[in-house]
GROMACS .gro file of C-alpha atoms in nm:
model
  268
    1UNK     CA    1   2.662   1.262   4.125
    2UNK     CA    2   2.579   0.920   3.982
    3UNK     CA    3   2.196   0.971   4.127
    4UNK     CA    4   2.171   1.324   3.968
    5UNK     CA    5   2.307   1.159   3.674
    6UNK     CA    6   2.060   0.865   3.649
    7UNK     CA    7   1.791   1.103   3.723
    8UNK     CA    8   1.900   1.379   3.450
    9UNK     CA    9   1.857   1.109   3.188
   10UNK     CA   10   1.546   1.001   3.328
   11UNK     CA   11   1.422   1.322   3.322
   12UNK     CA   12   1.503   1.376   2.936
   13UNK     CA   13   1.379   1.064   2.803
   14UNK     CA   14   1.049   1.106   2.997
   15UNK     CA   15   1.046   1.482   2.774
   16UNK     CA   16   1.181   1.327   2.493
   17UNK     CA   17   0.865   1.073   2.507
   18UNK     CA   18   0.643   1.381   2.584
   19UNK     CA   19   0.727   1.610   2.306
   20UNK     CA   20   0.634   1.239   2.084
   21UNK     CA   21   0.316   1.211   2.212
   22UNK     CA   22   0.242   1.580   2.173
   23UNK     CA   23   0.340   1.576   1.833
   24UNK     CA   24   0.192   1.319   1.763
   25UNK     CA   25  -0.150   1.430   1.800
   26UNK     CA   26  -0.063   1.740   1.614
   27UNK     CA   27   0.011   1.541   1.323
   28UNK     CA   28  -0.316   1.338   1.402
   29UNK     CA   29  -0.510   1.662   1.403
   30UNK     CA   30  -0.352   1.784   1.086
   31UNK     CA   31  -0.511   1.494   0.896
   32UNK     CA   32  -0.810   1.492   1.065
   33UNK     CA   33  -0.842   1.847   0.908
   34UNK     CA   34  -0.740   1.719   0.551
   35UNK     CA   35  -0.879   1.423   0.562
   36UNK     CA   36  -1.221   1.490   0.364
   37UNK     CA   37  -1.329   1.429  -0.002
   38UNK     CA   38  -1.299   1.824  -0.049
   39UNK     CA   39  -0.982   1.891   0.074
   40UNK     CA   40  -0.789   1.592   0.051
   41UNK     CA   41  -0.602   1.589  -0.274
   42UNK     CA   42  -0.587   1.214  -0.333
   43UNK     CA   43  -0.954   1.279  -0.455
   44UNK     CA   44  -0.830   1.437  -0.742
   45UNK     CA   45  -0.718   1.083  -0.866
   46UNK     CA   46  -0.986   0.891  -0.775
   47UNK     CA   47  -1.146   1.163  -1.039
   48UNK     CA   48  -0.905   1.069  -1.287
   49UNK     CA   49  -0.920   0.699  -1.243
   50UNK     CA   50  -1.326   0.738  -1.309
   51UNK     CA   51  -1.211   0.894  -1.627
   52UNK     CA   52  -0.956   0.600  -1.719
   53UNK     CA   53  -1.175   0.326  -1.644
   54UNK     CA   54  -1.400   0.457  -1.877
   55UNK     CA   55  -1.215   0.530  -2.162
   56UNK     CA   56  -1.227   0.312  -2.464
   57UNK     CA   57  -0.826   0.224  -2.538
   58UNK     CA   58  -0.618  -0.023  -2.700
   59UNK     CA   59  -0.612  -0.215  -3.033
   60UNK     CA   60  -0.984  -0.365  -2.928
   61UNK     CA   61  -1.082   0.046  -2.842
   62UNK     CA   62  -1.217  -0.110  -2.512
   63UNK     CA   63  -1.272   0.056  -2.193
   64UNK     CA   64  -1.198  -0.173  -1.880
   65UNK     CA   65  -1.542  -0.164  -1.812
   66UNK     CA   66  -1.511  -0.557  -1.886
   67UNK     CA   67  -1.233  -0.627  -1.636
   68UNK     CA   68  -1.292  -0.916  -1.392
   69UNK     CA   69  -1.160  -0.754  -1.069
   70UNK     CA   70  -1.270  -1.089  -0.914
   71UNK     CA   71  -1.669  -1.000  -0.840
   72UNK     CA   72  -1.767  -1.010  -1.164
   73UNK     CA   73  -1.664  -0.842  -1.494
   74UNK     CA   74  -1.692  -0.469  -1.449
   75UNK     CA   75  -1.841  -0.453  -1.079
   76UNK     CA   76  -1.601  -0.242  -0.832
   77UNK     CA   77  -1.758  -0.244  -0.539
   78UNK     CA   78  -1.602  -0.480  -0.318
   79UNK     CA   79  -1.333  -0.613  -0.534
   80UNK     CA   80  -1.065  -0.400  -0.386
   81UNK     CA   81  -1.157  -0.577  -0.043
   82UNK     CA   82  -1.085  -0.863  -0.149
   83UNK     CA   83  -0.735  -0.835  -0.342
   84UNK     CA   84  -0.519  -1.038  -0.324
   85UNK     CA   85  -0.687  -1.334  -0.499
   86UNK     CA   86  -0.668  -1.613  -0.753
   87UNK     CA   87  -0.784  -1.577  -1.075
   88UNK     CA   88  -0.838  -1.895  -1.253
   89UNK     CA   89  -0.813  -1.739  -1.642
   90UNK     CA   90  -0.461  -1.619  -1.521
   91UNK     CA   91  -0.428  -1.916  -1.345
   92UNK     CA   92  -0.230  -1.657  -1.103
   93UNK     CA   93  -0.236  -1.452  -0.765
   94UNK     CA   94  -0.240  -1.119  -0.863
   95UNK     CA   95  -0.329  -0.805  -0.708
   96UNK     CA   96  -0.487  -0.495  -0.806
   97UNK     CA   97  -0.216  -0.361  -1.015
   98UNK     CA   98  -0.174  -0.709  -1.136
   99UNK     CA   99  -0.480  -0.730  -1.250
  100UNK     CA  100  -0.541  -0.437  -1.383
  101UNK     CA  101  -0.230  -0.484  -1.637
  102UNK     CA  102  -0.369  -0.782  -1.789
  103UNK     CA  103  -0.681  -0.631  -1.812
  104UNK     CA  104  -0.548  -0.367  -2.009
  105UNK     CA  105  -0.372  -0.601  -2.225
  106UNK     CA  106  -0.674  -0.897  -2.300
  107UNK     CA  107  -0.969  -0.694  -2.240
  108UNK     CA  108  -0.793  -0.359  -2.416
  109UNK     CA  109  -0.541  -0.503  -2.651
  110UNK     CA  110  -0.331  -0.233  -2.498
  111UNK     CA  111   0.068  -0.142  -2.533
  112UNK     CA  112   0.118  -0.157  -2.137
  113UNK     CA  113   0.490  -0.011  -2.170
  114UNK     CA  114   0.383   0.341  -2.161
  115UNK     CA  115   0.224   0.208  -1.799
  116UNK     CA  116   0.509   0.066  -1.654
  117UNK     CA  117   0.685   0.314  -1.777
  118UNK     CA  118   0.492   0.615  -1.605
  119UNK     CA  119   0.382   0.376  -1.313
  120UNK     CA  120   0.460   0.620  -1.020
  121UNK     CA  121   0.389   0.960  -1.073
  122UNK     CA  122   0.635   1.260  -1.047
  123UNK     CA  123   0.581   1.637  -1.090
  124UNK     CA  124   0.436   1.744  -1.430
  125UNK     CA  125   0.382   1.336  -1.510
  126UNK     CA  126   0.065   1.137  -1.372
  127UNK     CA  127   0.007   0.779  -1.363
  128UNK     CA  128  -0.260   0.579  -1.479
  129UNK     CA  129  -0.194   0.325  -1.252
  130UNK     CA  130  -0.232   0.500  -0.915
  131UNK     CA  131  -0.561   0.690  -1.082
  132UNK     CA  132  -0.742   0.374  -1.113
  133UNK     CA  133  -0.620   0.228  -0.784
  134UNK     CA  134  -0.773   0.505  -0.647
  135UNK     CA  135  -1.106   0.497  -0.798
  136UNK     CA  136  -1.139   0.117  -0.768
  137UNK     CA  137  -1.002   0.074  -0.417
  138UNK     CA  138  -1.246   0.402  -0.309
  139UNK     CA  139  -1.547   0.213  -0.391
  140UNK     CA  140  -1.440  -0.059  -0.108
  141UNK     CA  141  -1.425   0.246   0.160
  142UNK     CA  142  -1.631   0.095   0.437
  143UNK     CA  143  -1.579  -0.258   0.379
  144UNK     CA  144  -1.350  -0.467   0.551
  145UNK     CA  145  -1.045  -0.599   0.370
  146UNK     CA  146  -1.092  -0.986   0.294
  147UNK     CA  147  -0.864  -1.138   0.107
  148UNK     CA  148  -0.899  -1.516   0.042
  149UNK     CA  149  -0.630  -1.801   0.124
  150UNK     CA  150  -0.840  -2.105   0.015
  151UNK     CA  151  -0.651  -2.173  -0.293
  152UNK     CA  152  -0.302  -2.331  -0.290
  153UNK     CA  153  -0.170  -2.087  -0.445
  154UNK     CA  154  -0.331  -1.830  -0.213
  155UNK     CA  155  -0.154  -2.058   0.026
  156UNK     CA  156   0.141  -2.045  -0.201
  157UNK     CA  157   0.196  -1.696  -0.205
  158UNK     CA  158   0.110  -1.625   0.173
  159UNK     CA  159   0.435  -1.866   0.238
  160UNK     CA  160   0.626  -1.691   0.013
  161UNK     CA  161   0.534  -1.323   0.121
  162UNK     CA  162   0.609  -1.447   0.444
  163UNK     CA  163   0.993  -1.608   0.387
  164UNK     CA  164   0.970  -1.240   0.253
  165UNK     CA  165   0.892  -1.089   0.495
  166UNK     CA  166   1.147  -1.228   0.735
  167UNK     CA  167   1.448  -1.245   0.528
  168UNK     CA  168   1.758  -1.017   0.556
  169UNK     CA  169   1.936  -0.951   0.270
  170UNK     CA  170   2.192  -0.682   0.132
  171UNK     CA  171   2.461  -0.443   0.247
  172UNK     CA  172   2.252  -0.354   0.597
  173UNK     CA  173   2.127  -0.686   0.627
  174UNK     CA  174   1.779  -0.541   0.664
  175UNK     CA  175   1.420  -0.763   0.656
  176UNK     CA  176   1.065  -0.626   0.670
  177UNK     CA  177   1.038  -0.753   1.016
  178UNK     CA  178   1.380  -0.531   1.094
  179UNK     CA  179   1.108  -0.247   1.099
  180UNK     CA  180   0.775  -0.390   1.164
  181UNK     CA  181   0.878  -0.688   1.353
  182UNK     CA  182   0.785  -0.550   1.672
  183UNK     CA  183   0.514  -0.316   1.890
  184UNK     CA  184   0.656   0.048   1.958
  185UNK     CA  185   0.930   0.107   1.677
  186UNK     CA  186   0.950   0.439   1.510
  187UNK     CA  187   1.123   0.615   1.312
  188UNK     CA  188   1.154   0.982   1.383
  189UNK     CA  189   0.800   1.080   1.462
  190UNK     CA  190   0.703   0.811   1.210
  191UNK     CA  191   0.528   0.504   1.404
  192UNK     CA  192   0.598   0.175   1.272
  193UNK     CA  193   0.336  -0.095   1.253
  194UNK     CA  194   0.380  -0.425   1.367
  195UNK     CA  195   0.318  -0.706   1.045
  196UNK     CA  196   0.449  -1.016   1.289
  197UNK     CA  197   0.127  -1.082   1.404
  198UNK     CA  198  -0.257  -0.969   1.354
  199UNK     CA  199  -0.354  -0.664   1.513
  200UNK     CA  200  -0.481  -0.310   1.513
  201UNK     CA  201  -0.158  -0.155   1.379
  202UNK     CA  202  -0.182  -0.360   1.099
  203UNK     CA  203  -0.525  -0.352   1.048
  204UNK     CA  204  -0.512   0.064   1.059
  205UNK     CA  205  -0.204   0.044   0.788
  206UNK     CA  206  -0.416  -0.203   0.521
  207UNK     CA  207  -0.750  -0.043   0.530
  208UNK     CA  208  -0.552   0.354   0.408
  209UNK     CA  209  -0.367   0.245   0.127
  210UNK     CA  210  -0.365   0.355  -0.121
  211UNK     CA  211  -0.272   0.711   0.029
  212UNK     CA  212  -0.192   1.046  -0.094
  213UNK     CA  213   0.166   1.154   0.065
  214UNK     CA  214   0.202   1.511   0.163
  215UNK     CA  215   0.537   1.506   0.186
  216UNK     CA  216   0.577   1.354  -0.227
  217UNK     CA  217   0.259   1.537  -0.363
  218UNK     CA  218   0.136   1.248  -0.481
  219UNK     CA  219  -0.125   0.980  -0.443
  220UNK     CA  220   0.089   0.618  -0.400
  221UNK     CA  221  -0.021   0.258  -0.388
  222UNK     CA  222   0.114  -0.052  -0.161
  223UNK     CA  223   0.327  -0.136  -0.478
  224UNK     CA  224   0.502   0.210  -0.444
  225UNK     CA  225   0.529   0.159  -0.073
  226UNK     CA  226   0.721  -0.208  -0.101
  227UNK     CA  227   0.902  -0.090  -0.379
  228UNK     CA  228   1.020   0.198  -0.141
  229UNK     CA  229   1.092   0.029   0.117
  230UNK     CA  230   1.338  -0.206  -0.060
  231UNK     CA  231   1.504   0.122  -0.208
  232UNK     CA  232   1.518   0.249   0.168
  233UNK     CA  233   1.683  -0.106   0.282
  234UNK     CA  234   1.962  -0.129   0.001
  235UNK     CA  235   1.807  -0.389  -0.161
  236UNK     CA  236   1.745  -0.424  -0.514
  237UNK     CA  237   1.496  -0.287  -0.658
  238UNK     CA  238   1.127  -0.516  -0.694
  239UNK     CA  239   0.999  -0.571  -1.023
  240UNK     CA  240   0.669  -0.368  -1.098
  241UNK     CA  241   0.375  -0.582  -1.080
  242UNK     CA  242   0.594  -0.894  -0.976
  243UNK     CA  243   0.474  -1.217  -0.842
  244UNK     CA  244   0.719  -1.156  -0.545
  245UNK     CA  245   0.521  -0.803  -0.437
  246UNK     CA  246   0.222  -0.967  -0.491
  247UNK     CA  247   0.302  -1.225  -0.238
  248UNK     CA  248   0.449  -0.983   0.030
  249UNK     CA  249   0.072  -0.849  -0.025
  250UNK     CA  250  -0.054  -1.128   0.038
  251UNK     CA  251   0.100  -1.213   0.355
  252UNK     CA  252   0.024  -0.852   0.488
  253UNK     CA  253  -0.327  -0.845   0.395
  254UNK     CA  254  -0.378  -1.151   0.614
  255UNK     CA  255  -0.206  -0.987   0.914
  256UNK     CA  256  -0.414  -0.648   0.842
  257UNK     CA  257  -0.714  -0.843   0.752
  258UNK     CA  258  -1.043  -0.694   0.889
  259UNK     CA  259  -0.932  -0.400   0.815
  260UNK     CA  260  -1.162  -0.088   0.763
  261UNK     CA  261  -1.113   0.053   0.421
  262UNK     CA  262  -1.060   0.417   0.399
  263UNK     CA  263  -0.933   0.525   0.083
  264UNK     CA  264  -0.743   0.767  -0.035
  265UNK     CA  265  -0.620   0.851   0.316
  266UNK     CA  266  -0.355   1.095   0.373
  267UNK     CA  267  -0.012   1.056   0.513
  268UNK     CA  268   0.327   1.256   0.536
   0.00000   0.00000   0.00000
């Protein structure tokens, strides 16, 4: 009885492991389908963001056309691939949606409250912010994500997003690493990368975000992610834009670097 036991169980987790694969590469297959300029929907804000970028705003009616993304004022190409980085009139680490906020506010003399405010988008309400992450980070697609650490405060941050990265905290005494600490953890069908070292995992996660998620209808950046996975642990919530985020960045796009770019990608 204890054999037929041993072997029942066997048997089911051996399915169970099965069914995982096999779903797996149904969900694989799905976005292959969807994955393309014409039918993935994330493309629709990469439109917008053109549009944004563009558009003269502010008290100085400037477009951000003169933003420094870090390659020189106004060039995209290649800037997103290499965010995180210092910026020496900030005197700061920032990141994309760092940068683009004081961009908006130097180069456009622009009230950034109603950005903040509508920084994640929600049915009937769009966001600037994930428009132009889309449309700046697209024109990286093909390049391979370099962010610098030669600066101390590069350095700086990288320890900090680290100490992040590791520390438990709150009511479930969750960490980052609780989740993508190790190879082979998932949750539900949901496979979860591994950030505790360098590898392809981590590589595959940095080069597709920004992302549009099916299952929210909407296009999201790495600040939405963090910010949602500190929701999802029971920790308080990050502050938009915040030095902290920016560091966990930092320390991920080191782990992930090399990474492809391939943006918008799609995701459930």
């Amino acid at each position: 009885m204890r054999f037929a036991a041993i072997l029942l169980l066997a048997l089911t987790v051996t399915a169970a492991h099965a069914q995982d694969s096999d779903s797996e590469k149904e969900i694989e297959r799905y976005r292959a389908m969807i994955n393309d300029p014409m039918a993935n929907p994330g493309y629709l804000a990469v439109d917008r963001g053109e549009q944004i970028w563009a558009e003269k705003r502010g008290s100085k009616a400037a477009s951000l056309e003169g933003c420094d993304l870090g390659v020189g004022p106004g060039v995209l190409e290649g800037a997103f691939a290499h965010l995180p980085r210092y910026f020496a009139d900030a005197d700061q680490v920032m990141d994309l949606e760092q940068r683009l906020l004081f961009c908006m506010k130097t180069v456009q003399g622009l009230d950034t409250k109603p950005i903040l405010t509508n920084r994640f988008s929600a049915p009937g309400k769009a966001s600037d912010m994930e428009d132009l992450v889309a449309f700046i980070a697209n024109k990286s697609n093909g390049m391979k994500l370099q962010a610098p650490l030669e600066h101390p405060k590069e350095k700086a941050a990288y320890a900090v997003g680290e100490a992040m990265f590791y520390r438990r905290s709150a009511v479930n005494d969750f960490a980052c690493a609780t989740c993508h600490g190790d190879d082979g953890k998932r949750i539900r069908l949901q496979g979860l990368p591994n950030f505790s070292k360098p590898n392809s995992g981590a590589q595959e996660t940095m080069g597709s975000w920004p992302t549009y998620r099916v299952s929210q209808s909407a296009l999201r950046t790495m600040q939405h992610r963090l910010w949602d996975c500190y929701r999802q642990m029971r920790m308080p919530v990050p502050v938009y834009g915040s030095e902290g985020l920016t560091a966990l960045t930092v320390y991920l796009a080191q782990v992930g670097g090399n990474a492809v770019i391939n943006v918008p990608s799609i995701k459930r």
